[in-house]
Short mmCIF file of C-alpha atoms in Angstrom, two decimals:
data_model
loop_
_atom_site.label_atom_id
_atom_site.label_comp_id
_atom_site.label_asym_id
_atom_site.label_seq_id
_atom_site.Cartn_x
_atom_site.Cartn_y
_atom_site.Cartn_z
CA MET A 1 23.58 -14.07 17.18
CA ASN A 2 24.84 -15.98 14.17
CA ARG A 3 25.14 -14.86 10.59
CA GLU A 4 21.84 -16.31 9.48
CA GLN A 5 19.97 -14.70 12.35
CA THR A 6 21.58 -11.34 11.59
CA SER A 7 20.61 -11.55 7.96
CA ARG A 8 16.97 -12.36 8.72
CA LEU A 9 16.86 -9.52 11.30
CA LEU A 10 18.09 -7.00 8.73
CA GLN A 11 15.78 -8.33 6.05
CA GLN A 12 12.65 -8.25 8.27
CA HIS A 13 13.31 -5.07 10.22
CA GLY A 14 15.87 -3.17 8.22
CA ALA A 15 13.29 -0.54 7.25
CA VAL A 16 12.29 0.05 10.87
CA MET A 17 15.95 0.58 11.76
CA VAL A 18 16.56 2.99 8.91
CA LEU A 19 13.35 4.84 9.72
CA ALA A 20 14.57 5.31 13.34
CA LEU A 21 17.90 6.51 12.20
CA LEU A 22 16.40 9.05 9.83
CA VAL A 23 14.06 10.31 12.58
CA ILE A 24 17.08 10.80 14.87
CA VAL A 25 19.19 12.49 12.22
CA GLY A 26 16.18 14.73 11.18
CA SER A 27 15.55 15.69 14.81
CA LEU A 28 19.15 16.62 15.35
CA ALA A 29 19.47 18.55 12.04
CA PHE A 30 16.18 20.48 11.99
CA GLU A 31 14.38 22.04 14.96
CA SER A 32 10.98 21.95 13.18
CA PHE A 33 11.30 18.31 12.30
CA ALA A 34 10.63 16.66 15.59
CA THR A 35 7.39 18.61 16.39
CA PRO A 36 4.05 17.04 16.90
CA ALA A 37 2.56 19.01 13.99
CA ASN A 38 5.23 17.74 11.57
CA ALA A 39 4.90 14.11 12.87
CA ALA A 40 1.10 14.33 12.57
CA SER A 41 1.49 15.67 9.05
CA VAL A 42 3.74 12.77 8.01
CA VAL A 43 1.49 10.19 9.57
CA VAL A 44 -1.75 11.53 8.10
CA SER A 45 -0.36 11.99 4.61
CA SER A 46 1.07 8.44 4.68
CA SER A 47 -2.15 6.79 5.81
CA PHE A 48 -3.77 6.42 2.45
CA LEU A 49 -0.68 4.96 0.82
CA ALA A 50 -0.35 2.61 3.87
CA ILE A 51 -3.87 1.17 3.35
CA ILE A 52 -2.97 0.40 -0.31
CA ALA A 53 0.47 -1.03 0.80
CA ILE A 54 -1.21 -3.46 3.17
CA GLY A 55 -3.16 -5.04 0.24
CA MET A 56 -0.09 -4.86 -1.89
CA THR A 57 1.77 -6.81 0.66
CA PHE A 58 -0.49 -9.82 0.50
CA VAL A 59 -0.18 -9.72 -3.28
CA ILE A 60 3.52 -9.60 -3.48
CA ILE A 61 3.95 -12.23 -0.82
CA SER A 62 1.86 -14.50 -2.92
CA GLY A 63 4.26 -13.94 -5.84
CA GLY A 64 2.11 -11.49 -7.74
CA ILE A 65 1.86 -7.81 -8.41
CA ASP A 66 -1.06 -5.38 -8.68
CA LEU A 67 -0.62 -2.38 -10.98
CA SER A 68 -4.25 -1.31 -10.86
CA VAL A 69 -4.37 0.05 -7.30
CA GLY A 70 -3.51 3.64 -8.37
CA SER A 71 -6.46 3.76 -10.76
CA LEU A 72 -8.74 2.04 -8.25
CA PHE A 73 -7.70 4.62 -5.55
CA VAL A 74 -8.94 7.40 -7.99
CA LEU A 75 -12.09 5.47 -9.00
CA GLY A 76 -12.87 4.79 -5.36
CA GLY A 77 -12.73 8.53 -4.60
CA VAL A 78 -14.84 9.53 -7.55
CA LEU A 79 -17.52 6.88 -6.80
CA ALA A 80 -17.54 7.80 -3.05
CA ALA A 81 -18.08 11.51 -3.89
CA TYR A 82 -20.73 10.50 -6.60
CA GLY A 83 -22.68 8.43 -4.08
CA SER A 84 -22.29 10.75 -1.08
CA PRO A 85 -25.65 12.58 -1.81
CA TYR A 86 -27.38 9.26 -0.96
CA GLY A 87 -25.79 8.94 2.46
CA MET A 88 -22.67 7.66 4.14
CA LEU A 89 -23.51 4.03 3.62
CA VAL A 90 -23.73 4.41 -0.22
CA ALA A 91 -20.64 6.58 -0.26
CA LEU A 92 -18.68 3.73 1.35
CA LEU A 93 -20.24 0.71 -0.18
CA LEU A 94 -20.29 1.85 -3.82
CA PRO A 95 -16.52 2.27 -4.22
CA LEU A 96 -15.96 -0.92 -2.19
CA ALA A 97 -18.28 -2.88 -4.36
CA VAL A 98 -16.95 -1.77 -7.61
CA CYS A 99 -13.24 -1.97 -6.70
CA GLY A 100 -13.83 -5.32 -5.09
CA VAL A 101 -15.39 -6.62 -8.29
CA VAL A 102 -12.39 -5.39 -10.30
CA GLY A 103 -10.13 -7.18 -7.90
CA LEU A 104 -12.22 -10.33 -8.12
CA LEU A 105 -12.09 -10.39 -11.93
CA GLN A 106 -8.39 -9.79 -12.05
CA GLY A 107 -7.93 -12.55 -9.43
CA LEU A 108 -10.03 -14.99 -11.40
CA VAL A 109 -8.15 -14.27 -14.69
CA ILE A 110 -4.75 -14.71 -12.95
CA ALA A 111 -5.76 -17.76 -11.01
CA ARG A 112 -7.74 -19.61 -13.68
CA THR A 113 -5.79 -18.91 -16.85
CA GLY A 114 -2.29 -18.60 -15.45
CA MET A 115 -1.72 -15.21 -17.14
CA ALA A 116 1.01 -12.97 -15.68
CA PRO A 117 -0.31 -10.75 -13.00
CA PHE A 118 1.71 -7.87 -14.50
CA ILE A 119 -0.25 -8.01 -17.74
CA VAL A 120 -3.67 -8.64 -16.16
CA THR A 121 -3.38 -5.81 -13.71
CA LEU A 122 -1.85 -3.51 -16.31
CA ALA A 123 -5.09 -4.04 -18.28
CA GLY A 124 -6.90 -3.31 -15.12
CA LEU A 125 -5.08 -0.15 -14.68
CA LEU A 126 -6.07 1.11 -18.10
CA GLY A 127 -9.66 -0.20 -17.96
CA VAL A 128 -10.35 1.39 -14.46
CA ARG A 129 -8.85 4.72 -15.50
CA GLY A 130 -11.09 4.72 -18.53
CA LEU A 131 -14.10 3.96 -16.36
CA MET A 132 -13.12 6.80 -14.08
CA LEU A 133 -12.88 9.20 -17.03
CA ALA A 134 -16.21 8.02 -18.34
CA ILE A 135 -17.92 8.76 -14.93
CA SER A 136 -16.22 12.13 -14.60
CA ASP A 137 -16.83 13.27 -18.27
CA GLU A 138 -13.03 13.03 -19.04
CA GLY A 139 -12.27 14.79 -15.72
CA ALA A 140 -14.43 17.76 -16.46
CA THR A 141 -17.00 16.86 -13.69
CA THR A 142 -15.86 16.99 -10.11
CA TYR A 143 -18.21 15.40 -7.62
CA LEU A 144 -18.33 17.02 -4.23
CA VAL A 145 -18.93 15.16 -0.93
CA LYS A 146 -22.32 16.27 0.36
CA ASP A 147 -22.89 13.96 3.27
CA ARG A 148 -21.47 15.51 6.46
CA ALA A 149 -21.08 12.21 8.31
CA PHE A 150 -19.02 10.85 5.48
CA ALA A 151 -16.84 13.99 5.26
CA ALA A 152 -16.32 13.83 9.08
CA LEU A 153 -14.84 10.28 8.51
CA GLY A 154 -11.93 11.80 6.66
CA GLN A 155 -11.71 15.21 8.30
CA GLY A 156 -12.50 14.57 11.98
CA GLU A 157 -9.70 14.33 14.48
CA LEU A 158 -9.05 12.56 17.76
CA LEU A 159 -6.04 13.40 19.91
CA GLY A 160 -4.56 15.42 17.15
CA LEU A 161 -4.68 12.79 14.47
CA SER A 162 -7.35 12.44 11.73
CA HIS A 163 -9.63 9.32 11.68
CA PRO A 164 -7.91 7.72 8.60
CA VAL A 165 -4.86 7.25 10.77
CA TYR A 166 -6.85 5.21 13.24
CA ILE A 167 -8.51 3.28 10.46
CA THR A 168 -5.16 2.52 8.92
CA GLY A 169 -3.77 1.37 12.32
CA ALA A 170 -6.81 -0.98 12.78
CA LEU A 171 -6.48 -2.31 9.28
CA ALA A 172 -2.71 -2.95 9.77
CA LEU A 173 -3.33 -4.86 13.11
CA LEU A 174 -6.10 -6.93 11.36
CA ALA A 175 -3.79 -7.73 8.46
CA MET A 176 -0.99 -8.82 10.72
CA VAL A 177 -3.23 -11.25 12.47
CA LEU A 178 -4.58 -12.52 9.18
CA LEU A 179 -1.20 -12.94 7.68
CA GLN A 180 0.60 -14.41 10.65
CA ARG A 181 -2.03 -16.26 12.67
CA THR A 182 -4.46 -17.83 10.19
CA GLY A 183 -4.35 -20.61 7.60
CA PHE A 184 -5.14 -18.11 4.79
CA GLY A 185 -1.92 -16.10 5.72
CA GLN A 186 0.15 -19.35 5.71
CA ASN A 187 -1.38 -20.22 2.30
CA VAL A 188 -0.30 -16.93 0.99
CA TYR A 189 3.28 -17.42 2.12
CA ALA A 190 3.23 -21.15 0.79
CA ILE A 191 2.04 -19.96 -2.69
CA GLY A 192 4.70 -17.27 -2.94
CA GLY A 193 7.47 -19.62 -1.76
CA ASN A 194 6.70 -22.47 -4.18
CA GLU A 195 3.27 -22.58 -5.95
CA GLN A 196 3.67 -26.09 -7.26
CA ALA A 197 4.74 -27.48 -3.91
CA ALA A 198 1.81 -25.61 -2.16
CA ALA A 199 -0.62 -27.21 -4.70
CA LEU A 200 0.71 -30.72 -3.92
CA MET A 201 0.33 -30.05 -0.15
CA GLY A 202 -3.35 -29.25 -0.77
CA VAL A 203 -3.18 -25.52 -0.56
CA PRO A 204 -6.16 -24.00 -2.42
CA VAL A 205 -3.94 -21.95 -4.81
CA ALA A 206 -6.70 -20.47 -7.01
CA ARG A 207 -9.00 -19.52 -4.23
CA THR A 208 -6.17 -17.80 -2.21
CA LYS A 209 -4.96 -15.90 -5.27
CA VAL A 210 -8.45 -14.62 -5.97
CA LEU A 211 -8.89 -13.43 -2.33
CA VAL A 212 -5.64 -11.72 -2.29
CA TYR A 213 -6.53 -9.58 -5.38
CA VAL A 214 -10.09 -8.94 -3.95
CA MET A 215 -8.38 -7.63 -0.74
CA SER A 216 -5.99 -5.42 -2.88
CA GLY A 217 -9.00 -3.96 -4.75
CA LEU A 218 -11.11 -3.38 -1.62
CA LEU A 219 -8.30 -1.60 0.23
CA ALA A 220 -7.43 0.61 -2.78
CA GLY A 221 -11.09 1.54 -3.04
CA LEU A 222 -11.39 2.35 0.66
CA ALA A 223 -8.18 4.47 0.56
CA GLY A 224 -9.75 6.39 -2.33
CA ALA A 225 -13.06 6.84 -0.47
CA LEU A 226 -11.31 8.09 2.58
CA ASN A 227 -9.17 10.57 0.61
CA ALA A 228 -12.36 11.93 -1.04
CA ALA A 229 -13.87 12.31 2.46
CA ARG A 230 -10.88 14.21 3.51
CA LEU A 231 -10.76 16.43 0.44
CA SER A 232 -14.61 16.78 0.21
CA SER A 233 -14.45 15.86 -3.48
CA GLY A 234 -13.46 13.06 -5.94
CA VAL A 235 -10.29 14.43 -7.47
CA THR A 236 -9.63 12.69 -10.85
CA ILE A 237 -5.91 13.80 -11.29
CA LEU A 238 -4.66 11.87 -8.14
CA GLY A 239 -3.29 8.41 -7.97
CA ILE A 240 -0.88 8.54 -11.05
CA GLY A 241 2.06 6.45 -10.13
CA LEU A 242 0.60 5.55 -6.76
CA GLU A 243 0.94 1.87 -7.61
CA LEU A 244 4.63 2.25 -7.91
CA ASP A 245 4.89 4.10 -4.59
CA ALA A 246 2.96 1.19 -2.94
CA ILE A 247 5.26 -1.38 -4.55
CA ALA A 248 8.37 0.59 -3.49
CA ALA A 249 7.16 0.87 0.13
CA VAL A 250 6.39 -2.82 0.37
CA VAL A 251 9.78 -3.81 -1.07
CA ILE A 252 11.68 -1.27 1.04
CA GLY A 253 9.83 -2.75 4.03
CA GLY A 254 11.51 -6.17 3.39
CA THR A 255 8.87 -8.02 1.29
CA LEU A 256 10.68 -10.01 -1.52
CA LEU A 257 9.53 -9.29 -5.04
CA THR A 258 9.92 -12.96 -5.77
CA GLY A 259 7.28 -13.81 -2.99
CA GLY A 260 7.17 -16.01 0.00
CA ALA A 261 8.63 -13.51 2.52
CA GLY A 262 7.57 -10.26 4.09
CA GLY A 263 5.22 -8.63 6.65
CA ILE A 264 2.82 -5.80 7.23
CA THR A 265 5.07 -4.10 9.91
CA GLY A 266 7.83 -3.65 7.30
CA SER A 267 5.37 -2.35 4.68
CA VAL A 268 3.97 0.34 7.13
CA ALA A 269 7.53 1.21 8.00
CA GLY A 270 8.38 1.54 4.31
CA VAL A 271 5.50 3.97 3.84
CA LEU A 272 6.53 6.02 6.78
CA LEU A 273 10.15 6.02 5.55
CA LEU A 274 8.91 7.62 2.17
CA GLY A 275 7.00 10.19 4.14
CA VAL A 276 9.96 11.02 6.32
CA ILE A 277 12.21 11.33 3.29
CA GLN A 278 9.69 13.79 1.81
CA SER A 279 9.52 15.70 5.12
CA LEU A 280 13.37 15.90 5.30
CA ILE A 281 13.53 17.20 1.78
CA ASN A 282 10.86 19.85 2.72
CA GLN A 283 13.05 20.74 5.72
CA VAL A 284 16.06 21.43 3.45
CA GLY A 285 13.98 23.91 1.54
CA SER A 286 16.44 24.23 -1.43
CA LEU A 287 15.40 20.94 -2.93
CA THR A 288 12.20 20.49 -4.93
CA SER A 289 9.64 17.84 -4.23
CA ALA A 290 10.66 15.98 -7.28
CA PHE A 291 13.93 15.21 -5.58
CA GLN A 292 11.94 12.85 -3.31
CA GLN A 293 11.43 10.53 -6.34
CA VAL A 294 15.15 10.45 -6.89
CA VAL A 295 15.98 9.60 -3.37
CA SER A 296 13.25 6.98 -3.15
CA GLY A 297 14.47 5.37 -6.33
CA VAL A 298 18.02 5.19 -5.11
CA PHE A 299 16.78 3.86 -1.76
CA LEU A 300 14.69 1.20 -3.49
CA ALA A 301 17.68 0.09 -5.62
CA LEU A 302 19.81 -0.24 -2.52
CA VAL A 303 17.15 -2.23 -0.69
CA VAL A 304 16.80 -4.67 -3.63
CA VAL A 305 20.59 -5.17 -3.80
CA ALA A 306 20.73 -5.60 -0.01
CA GLN A 307 17.94 -8.18 -0.16
CA ARG A 308 19.81 -10.21 -2.80
CA LEU A 309 22.90 -10.19 -0.75
CA LEU A 310 21.17 -11.16 2.41
CA SER A 311 19.31 -13.99 0.67
CA LYS A 312 22.64 -15.23 -0.72
CA ALA A 313 24.21 -15.13 2.71
CA GLN A 314 21.26 -17.13 4.18
CA ARG A 315 21.60 -19.81 1.54
CA LEU A 316 25.31 -20.12 2.22
CA THR A 317 24.72 -20.70 6.02
#
């Protein structure tokens, strides 16, 4: 294996390797780490962030960013609980419709006006959070999930794992096929690599960008709805900083912030890596949960530096 192939392997699968290493170290250091119950806890708690990270992967590969997903996650949960008295279909479709429209509007503004995604989605973050507060009377009203079938979607289990884990796995497989095996996926890579060159080659830049942000909005709303089903209520205090966790997981998973490179497998591995770090900190016992943010931040900084070094090494070969 030459130097270029080694660099690509580390960039694409480095998160998986580090994840495997941490699991081995944790299993050797703590007896309660490598238990089915702890593994199930990590996977279940990571599933909602993974759904958001899947959408964020498409956005970042296209060269954009979406800061509104944390607010959409909360809004999706509140709308799902709000609509649950009218049945499971309403509880699912209401958050998907609203969050999808928000993603559509953000995508149209970014694609048609050329405004920076950072600014547009920051405005989306504030606007969506304001909408959520208006629906919940400044957070004073907590809507409870009243439809049993919808609650079972988040609380039911199969083979020891809750339903959201299987939904996340199915979405990840679908996203991998969409990104790697379809023209739409190739367009996303082309736009992130060089937007001007992609436009000259006939790639529908604006349409692809809009679809990417619609996907991100839909997946954030779905994650919020599933979380509401799991908790049996639309909790308004969740989701703060979740957009940063999603971005961190995607970048740790090997997706370049500059766009044009990355994949779903790495993003899911990045989410699990954050979950395993949290679990290891819990195993230590003497460290608070806040320390997880410190470790994640250091890890993210190291990954970004490593990505730059690997990209430089690939250019020199």
